[in-house]
Coordinates of C-alpha atoms in Angstrom, one line a residue:
M1 CA 22.4 39.9 4.5
F2 CA 20.1 37.5 2.6
G3 CA 21.9 37.3 -0.6
L4 CA 24.9 35.1 -0.1
P5 CA 22.2 32.4 1.1
S6 CA 19.3 33.1 -1.2
A7 CA 22.5 33.2 -4.0
L8 CA 23.1 29.7 -3.1
L9 CA 20.0 28.6 -2.8
Y10 CA 19.2 29.9 -6.2
L11 CA 22.5 27.8 -7.8
A12 CA 21.0 24.5 -6.2
E13 CA 17.9 25.2 -7.7
C14 CA 19.1 25.7 -11.3
Y15 CA 21.1 22.6 -10.8
V16 CA 18.6 20.2 -10.0
I17 CA 16.2 21.8 -12.3
F18 CA 18.7 21.4 -15.4
V19 CA 19.7 18.0 -14.3
N20 CA 15.8 16.8 -14.0
R21 CA 14.5 19.1 -16.3
K22 CA 13.2 16.3 -18.5
R23 CA 11.0 15.3 -15.5
L24 CA 9.4 18.2 -14.4
R25 CA 6.2 19.4 -15.7
A26 CA 6.0 23.2 -17.3
S27 CA 9.3 22.3 -18.5
S28 CA 9.1 25.7 -21.0
F29 CA 8.4 27.7 -17.6
F30 CA 11.5 26.0 -15.4
N31 CA 13.7 26.8 -19.0
L32 CA 12.6 30.3 -18.1
F33 CA 13.5 30.3 -14.6
L34 CA 17.0 28.9 -15.7
L35 CA 17.0 31.7 -18.2
R36 CA 16.4 34.5 -15.7
S37 CA 18.6 33.2 -13.0
I38 CA 21.6 33.7 -15.6
P39 CA 21.8 37.5 -15.4
S40 CA 20.7 37.2 -11.9
L41 CA 23.3 35.4 -10.5
I42 CA 25.9 37.2 -12.9
N43 CA 25.0 40.7 -11.7
F44 CA 25.1 39.3 -7.9
V45 CA 28.7 38.4 -8.4
S46 CA 29.5 41.1 -10.5
A47 CA 28.0 43.6 -7.5
Y48 CA 30.9 42.6 -5.5
A49 CA 33.6 42.1 -8.2
G50 CA 33.1 45.5 -9.5
G51 CA 33.1 47.2 -6.4
H52 CA 29.8 48.2 -5.8
R53 CA 29.4 46.3 -2.3
F54 CA 32.5 46.5 -1.5
G55 CA 32.6 50.7 -2.6
R56 CA 29.8 50.8 0.2
A57 CA 31.5 49.4 2.7
G58 CA 34.5 51.3 1.9
W59 CA 37.0 48.1 1.4
F60 CA 39.7 47.6 -1.4
L61 CA 39.5 51.6 -2.3
S62 CA 43.4 51.4 -3.0
F63 CA 43.3 48.2 -5.2
Y64 CA 40.0 49.7 -7.4
K65 CA 42.1 52.8 -8.0
L66 CA 44.5 50.7 -10.0
V67 CA 42.4 49.3 -11.9
P68 CA 42.1 50.3 -15.8
T69 CA 38.7 52.1 -17.0
Q70 CA 38.4 49.3 -19.4
I71 CA 38.1 46.7 -16.5
L72 CA 36.2 48.8 -14.4
V73 CA 33.4 49.7 -17.4
I74 CA 32.3 45.8 -17.3
P75 CA 30.8 45.3 -14.1
F76 CA 29.2 48.9 -14.9
F77 CA 28.0 47.6 -18.3
I78 CA 27.1 43.8 -16.4
G79 CA 24.9 45.8 -14.1
Y80 CA 22.3 47.6 -16.6
W81 CA 22.5 44.5 -19.0
A82 CA 21.2 42.2 -16.1
F83 CA 18.5 44.9 -15.3
H84 CA 17.2 44.7 -18.6
A85 CA 17.7 41.1 -19.4
E86 CA 15.6 40.3 -16.0
N87 CA 12.8 42.3 -17.3
F88 CA 12.8 40.8 -20.6
A89 CA 13.0 37.1 -19.0
S90 CA 10.1 38.1 -16.3
A91 CA 8.0 39.4 -19.4
F92 CA 8.2 36.0 -21.0
M93 CA 7.6 34.1 -17.9
L94 CA 4.2 35.8 -17.7
L95 CA 3.5 35.2 -21.2
N96 CA 4.4 31.6 -20.5
R97 CA 1.5 31.6 -17.8
L98 CA -0.8 33.4 -20.3
S99 CA -0.5 31.1 -23.0
S100 CA -0.7 28.1 -20.7
V101 CA -4.1 29.5 -19.8
F102 CA -5.5 30.2 -23.2
M103 CA -3.8 27.7 -25.1
P104 CA -3.1 24.4 -23.3
L105 CA -2.9 22.0 -26.1
A106 CA -0.3 24.0 -28.3
H107 CA 1.5 25.4 -25.3
V108 CA 4.1 23.1 -24.7
R109 CA 4.8 22.7 -28.7
M110 CA 4.8 26.4 -29.3
W111 CA 7.3 27.0 -26.4
R112 CA 9.6 24.5 -27.3
N113 CA 9.6 25.0 -31.1
F114 CA 9.3 28.7 -31.5
L115 CA 8.7 31.1 -28.2
F116 CA 11.8 29.9 -26.2
P117 CA 14.3 30.3 -28.8
I118 CA 13.2 33.6 -29.2
S119 CA 13.0 34.5 -25.5
V120 CA 16.5 33.5 -25.4
I121 CA 17.7 35.6 -28.1
V122 CA 15.7 38.7 -27.0
T123 CA 16.8 38.3 -23.1
V124 CA 20.3 38.2 -24.3
G125 CA 20.8 40.0 -27.2
A126 CA 18.3 43.2 -26.9
P127 CA 20.1 44.4 -23.4
A128 CA 23.4 44.3 -25.1
I129 CA 22.1 46.5 -27.8
I130 CA 20.4 48.8 -25.3
C131 CA 23.4 49.0 -23.3
H132 CA 26.5 48.8 -25.7
R133 CA 27.4 52.6 -25.5
I134 CA 28.4 52.4 -21.7
L135 CA 31.2 50.1 -22.8
F136 CA 32.9 53.2 -24.6
L137 CA 32.2 55.3 -21.2
D138 CA 35.4 56.6 -19.4
V139 CA 34.5 54.8 -15.8
F140 CA 36.4 56.1 -12.7
I141 CA 36.3 55.8 -9.1
R142 CA 34.7 58.4 -7.3
V143 CA 35.5 58.7 -3.7
Q144 CA 33.0 60.0 -1.4
A145 CA 33.3 62.7 1.2
D146 CA 34.4 60.6 4.1
N147 CA 37.5 59.5 1.9
S148 CA 36.8 56.1 2.4
T149 CA 33.3 54.7 0.5
F150 CA 33.2 54.9 -3.2
T151 CA 31.0 54.4 -6.2
L152 CA 31.6 53.8 -9.9
D153 CA 31.2 56.9 -12.2
Y154 CA 31.7 57.8 -15.6
F155 CA 32.7 61.1 -17.5
T156 CA 30.7 62.1 -20.5
R157 CA 32.0 64.5 -23.2
N158 CA 28.3 65.8 -23.8
T159 CA 26.5 68.9 -22.5
N160 CA 23.0 68.2 -24.0
F161 CA 20.5 66.1 -22.3
E162 CA 19.5 63.9 -25.4
D163 CA 23.1 63.1 -25.9
M164 CA 23.9 62.5 -22.2
A165 CA 20.9 60.2 -22.0
W166 CA 22.5 58.1 -24.7
D167 CA 25.7 57.6 -22.9
G168 CA 24.8 56.2 -19.5
G169 CA 22.6 53.3 -18.2
D170 CA 20.2 55.4 -15.8
F171 CA 18.3 56.8 -18.8
W172 CA 17.4 53.4 -20.4
A173 CA 17.0 51.8 -17.5
A174 CA 14.2 54.4 -16.1
V175 CA 12.5 54.4 -19.7
F176 CA 12.6 50.6 -20.2
G177 CA 11.4 50.3 -16.5
I178 CA 8.5 52.2 -17.5
I179 CA 7.6 50.2 -20.8
F180 CA 8.4 47.0 -18.5
L181 CA 5.6 48.2 -15.8
F182 CA 2.9 48.8 -18.4
I183 CA 3.5 45.5 -20.6
C184 CA 3.7 43.1 -17.4
T185 CA 0.6 44.7 -16.0
F186 CA -1.2 43.9 -18.8
L187 CA -0.1 40.4 -19.0
N188 CA -0.8 39.9 -15.3
L189 CA -4.3 41.3 -15.5
T190 CA -5.0 39.3 -18.6
T191 CA -3.7 36.2 -17.1
I192 CA -5.7 36.5 -14.0
F193 CA -8.7 37.2 -16.2
A194 CA -8.3 33.8 -17.9
Y195 CA -7.5 31.8 -15.2
H196 CA -10.5 32.9 -13.3
R197 CA -12.2 31.9 -16.7
Q198 CA -10.7 28.5 -16.9
R199 CA -10.7 27.8 -13.1
R200 CA -14.5 25.9 -13.0
Q201 CA -13.1 23.8 -15.9
Y202 CA -10.0 22.9 -13.8
E203 CA -12.2 22.3 -10.5
S204 CA -14.7 20.1 -12.3
G205 CA -11.5 17.8 -14.3
Q206 CA -10.4 14.3 -12.8
Q207 CA -7.9 14.3 -9.9
T208 CA -4.7 14.4 -12.1
T209 CA -6.0 17.3 -13.9
N210 CA -6.5 18.7 -10.6
H211 CA -3.1 18.1 -9.6
I212 CA -1.3 19.8 -12.9
A213 CA -4.1 22.8 -12.4
R214 CA -2.1 23.1 -8.8
L215 CA 1.0 23.4 -10.3
E216 CA -0.1 25.6 -13.2
W217 CA -1.8 28.0 -10.0
K218 CA 1.4 28.1 -8.2
L219 CA 3.7 28.9 -11.1
T220 CA 1.5 31.8 -12.3
V221 CA 1.4 32.9 -8.3
Y222 CA 5.0 32.8 -8.6
A223 CA 5.3 34.7 -12.0
L224 CA 3.2 37.5 -10.5
A225 CA 5.3 37.4 -7.2
T226 CA 8.6 37.7 -9.1
F227 CA 7.3 40.4 -11.2
L228 CA 6.2 42.9 -8.4
T229 CA 9.7 42.6 -6.9
Q230 CA 11.4 43.3 -10.4
L231 CA 8.7 46.3 -10.4
L232 CA 10.6 47.3 -7.4
M233 CA 13.9 47.2 -9.1
C234 CA 12.4 49.6 -12.1
V235 CA 11.1 52.0 -9.6
Y236 CA 14.5 52.3 -8.1
Q237 CA 16.0 53.0 -11.3
I238 CA 13.6 55.6 -12.1
V239 CA 14.1 57.2 -9.0
I240 CA 17.9 57.2 -9.6
W241 CA 17.3 58.7 -12.9
A242 CA 15.1 61.5 -11.5
C243 CA 17.7 62.4 -8.7
V244 CA 20.6 62.4 -11.6
I245 CA 18.6 64.8 -13.9
I246 CA 17.3 67.2 -11.0
G247 CA 21.0 68.3 -10.5
A248 CA 24.2 68.5 -8.4
S249 CA 22.0 69.9 -5.3
T250 CA 20.4 66.4 -4.8
T251 CA 23.7 64.5 -4.1
K252 CA 22.9 63.8 -0.6
L253 CA 19.3 62.5 -2.0
F254 CA 21.1 60.3 -4.6
L255 CA 23.8 58.7 -2.4
T256 CA 20.7 57.8 0.0
T257 CA 18.7 56.3 -2.7
F258 CA 21.8 54.6 -4.3
N259 CA 22.9 53.1 -0.8
Q260 CA 19.4 51.0 -0.9
S261 CA 20.6 49.3 -4.0
P262 CA 22.0 45.9 -2.2
W263 CA 19.2 44.9 -0.5
I264 CA 16.5 46.1 -3.0
N265 CA 18.8 44.1 -5.8
D266 CA 19.2 41.1 -3.5
L267 CA 15.4 40.9 -2.8
S268 CA 14.4 41.5 -6.1
T269 CA 16.7 39.4 -8.4
I270 CA 17.9 36.8 -5.8
A271 CA 15.8 36.1 -2.7
V272 CA 12.3 36.5 -3.7
P273 CA 12.8 34.2 -7.2
A274 CA 14.7 31.4 -5.1
W275 CA 12.8 31.1 -2.0
L276 CA 9.5 31.3 -3.6
M277 CA 10.3 28.4 -6.0
L278 CA 10.5 26.4 -2.9
W279 CA 6.6 26.8 -2.4
A280 CA 5.8 26.7 -6.0
S281 CA 7.2 23.4 -7.0
T282 CA 7.5 20.4 -4.7
M283 CA 9.6 18.3 -7.0
V284 CA 12.5 21.2 -6.9
R285 CA 11.7 21.6 -3.1
T286 CA 12.5 17.8 -2.5
L287 CA 15.5 17.7 -5.0
V288 CA 17.0 20.8 -3.1
A289 CA 16.5 19.2 0.3
E290 CA 18.3 15.9 -1.1
M291 CA 21.0 18.2 -2.1
F292 CA 21.6 19.7 1.5
F293 CA 20.6 16.9 3.8
E294 CA 21.5 13.2 3.5
N295 CA 19.0 10.8 2.3
T296 CA 18.5 9.6 5.8
F297 CA 17.3 11.6 8.8
V298 CA 16.8 11.1 12.5
V299 CA 13.4 11.2 14.0
W300 CA 13.4 10.9 17.7
V301 CA 10.1 9.8 19.0
T302 CA 9.4 8.9 22.7
S303 CA 8.7 5.3 23.5
R304 CA 7.3 4.3 27.0
A305 CA 8.3 1.1 29.0
T306 CA 5.7 -1.3 29.0
T307 CA 6.1 -2.2 32.6
N308 CA 6.6 1.7 33.7
L309 CA 4.3 4.0 31.7
S310 CA 6.4 6.9 33.5
D311 CA 9.6 5.8 32.2
K312 CA 10.3 7.7 28.9
S313 CA 13.3 7.4 26.7
T314 CA 14.1 8.9 23.1
T315 CA 15.0 6.5 20.8
P316 CA 16.3 7.6 17.3
I317 CA 15.0 6.2 14.4
S318 CA 16.6 6.1 10.9
I319 CA 14.2 6.8 7.8
R320 CA 15.4 6.7 4.3
L321 CA 13.8 9.0 1.9
R322 CA 12.5 7.9 -1.4
S323 CA 10.6 11.2 -2.4
S324 CA 12.2 12.0 -5.7
Q325 CA 11.7 8.5 -7.1
A326 CA 8.1 8.5 -5.9
L327 CA 7.5 12.2 -7.7
T328 CA 8.6 10.9 -10.8
Q329 CA 5.2 10.1 -12.4
S330 CA 3.8 13.3 -10.6
V331 CA 5.2 16.3 -10.6
M332 CA 4.2 19.4 -9.0

């Protein structure tokens, strides 16, 4: 329900950040924002094209039955690749916030010359290595008992647990979800501790320093909040894997859990990152507003006649926004 509007907002934010990236403070953080948005938006589109959401509604079943296995495996792969990529990107965003507190002077140069290129390689490459075996699965359409709804499933030629774990993506999604939980929890606690140590220094600074500190604080809150939503997705993957290894007797439990995927996925990967960015960055909020609304808007004010104070009328006043130019020197 909130997936499509959030995805459009996410795209708008990515566009204005990319176009105005040289004007934004904390540019390394916004670069990581763009990096994480790529798997999130790809996964959102793939969830429709791959039949995940259409299958839940029972749409286009006859069409998907005609799709070859080599095509069906692509959205299956993309879904797990995007999950791992978002985890890696979220971890790098938390590392970015930690370095901005611990090493404020070397932070910009370090991320521009060293850490951001590494984060791109790891975020894109590591999930592909983790999920590459999915590309060799025999994926098929599993029609449910109502003969309408369907899901993507795969054949496995292995019978022991260890080999089955290497075949599908559920096992590694659960394993790396747990690893992500511990690593990002450590980064969160360390960042909060370091920020509180630096808080007095920020408060005693000049107004410009305080302005930058507020931006850094908001971006830190943004990283922490999006981590919590990504954690929800990790817990979901762990529950899915638990349902799988328990056995066929949990079919109803599995389907009940699996059907929660659309709103969990939209909330954790699209809605919260997109809408929370409007709060975190005044500049992004202003530029996005100028995309969706004209530069002039009408304010209706009540005017009173000088001869008769009880006579009220509404008069439109056109006001032209110049906020993006005003914020060029002071970006938040």
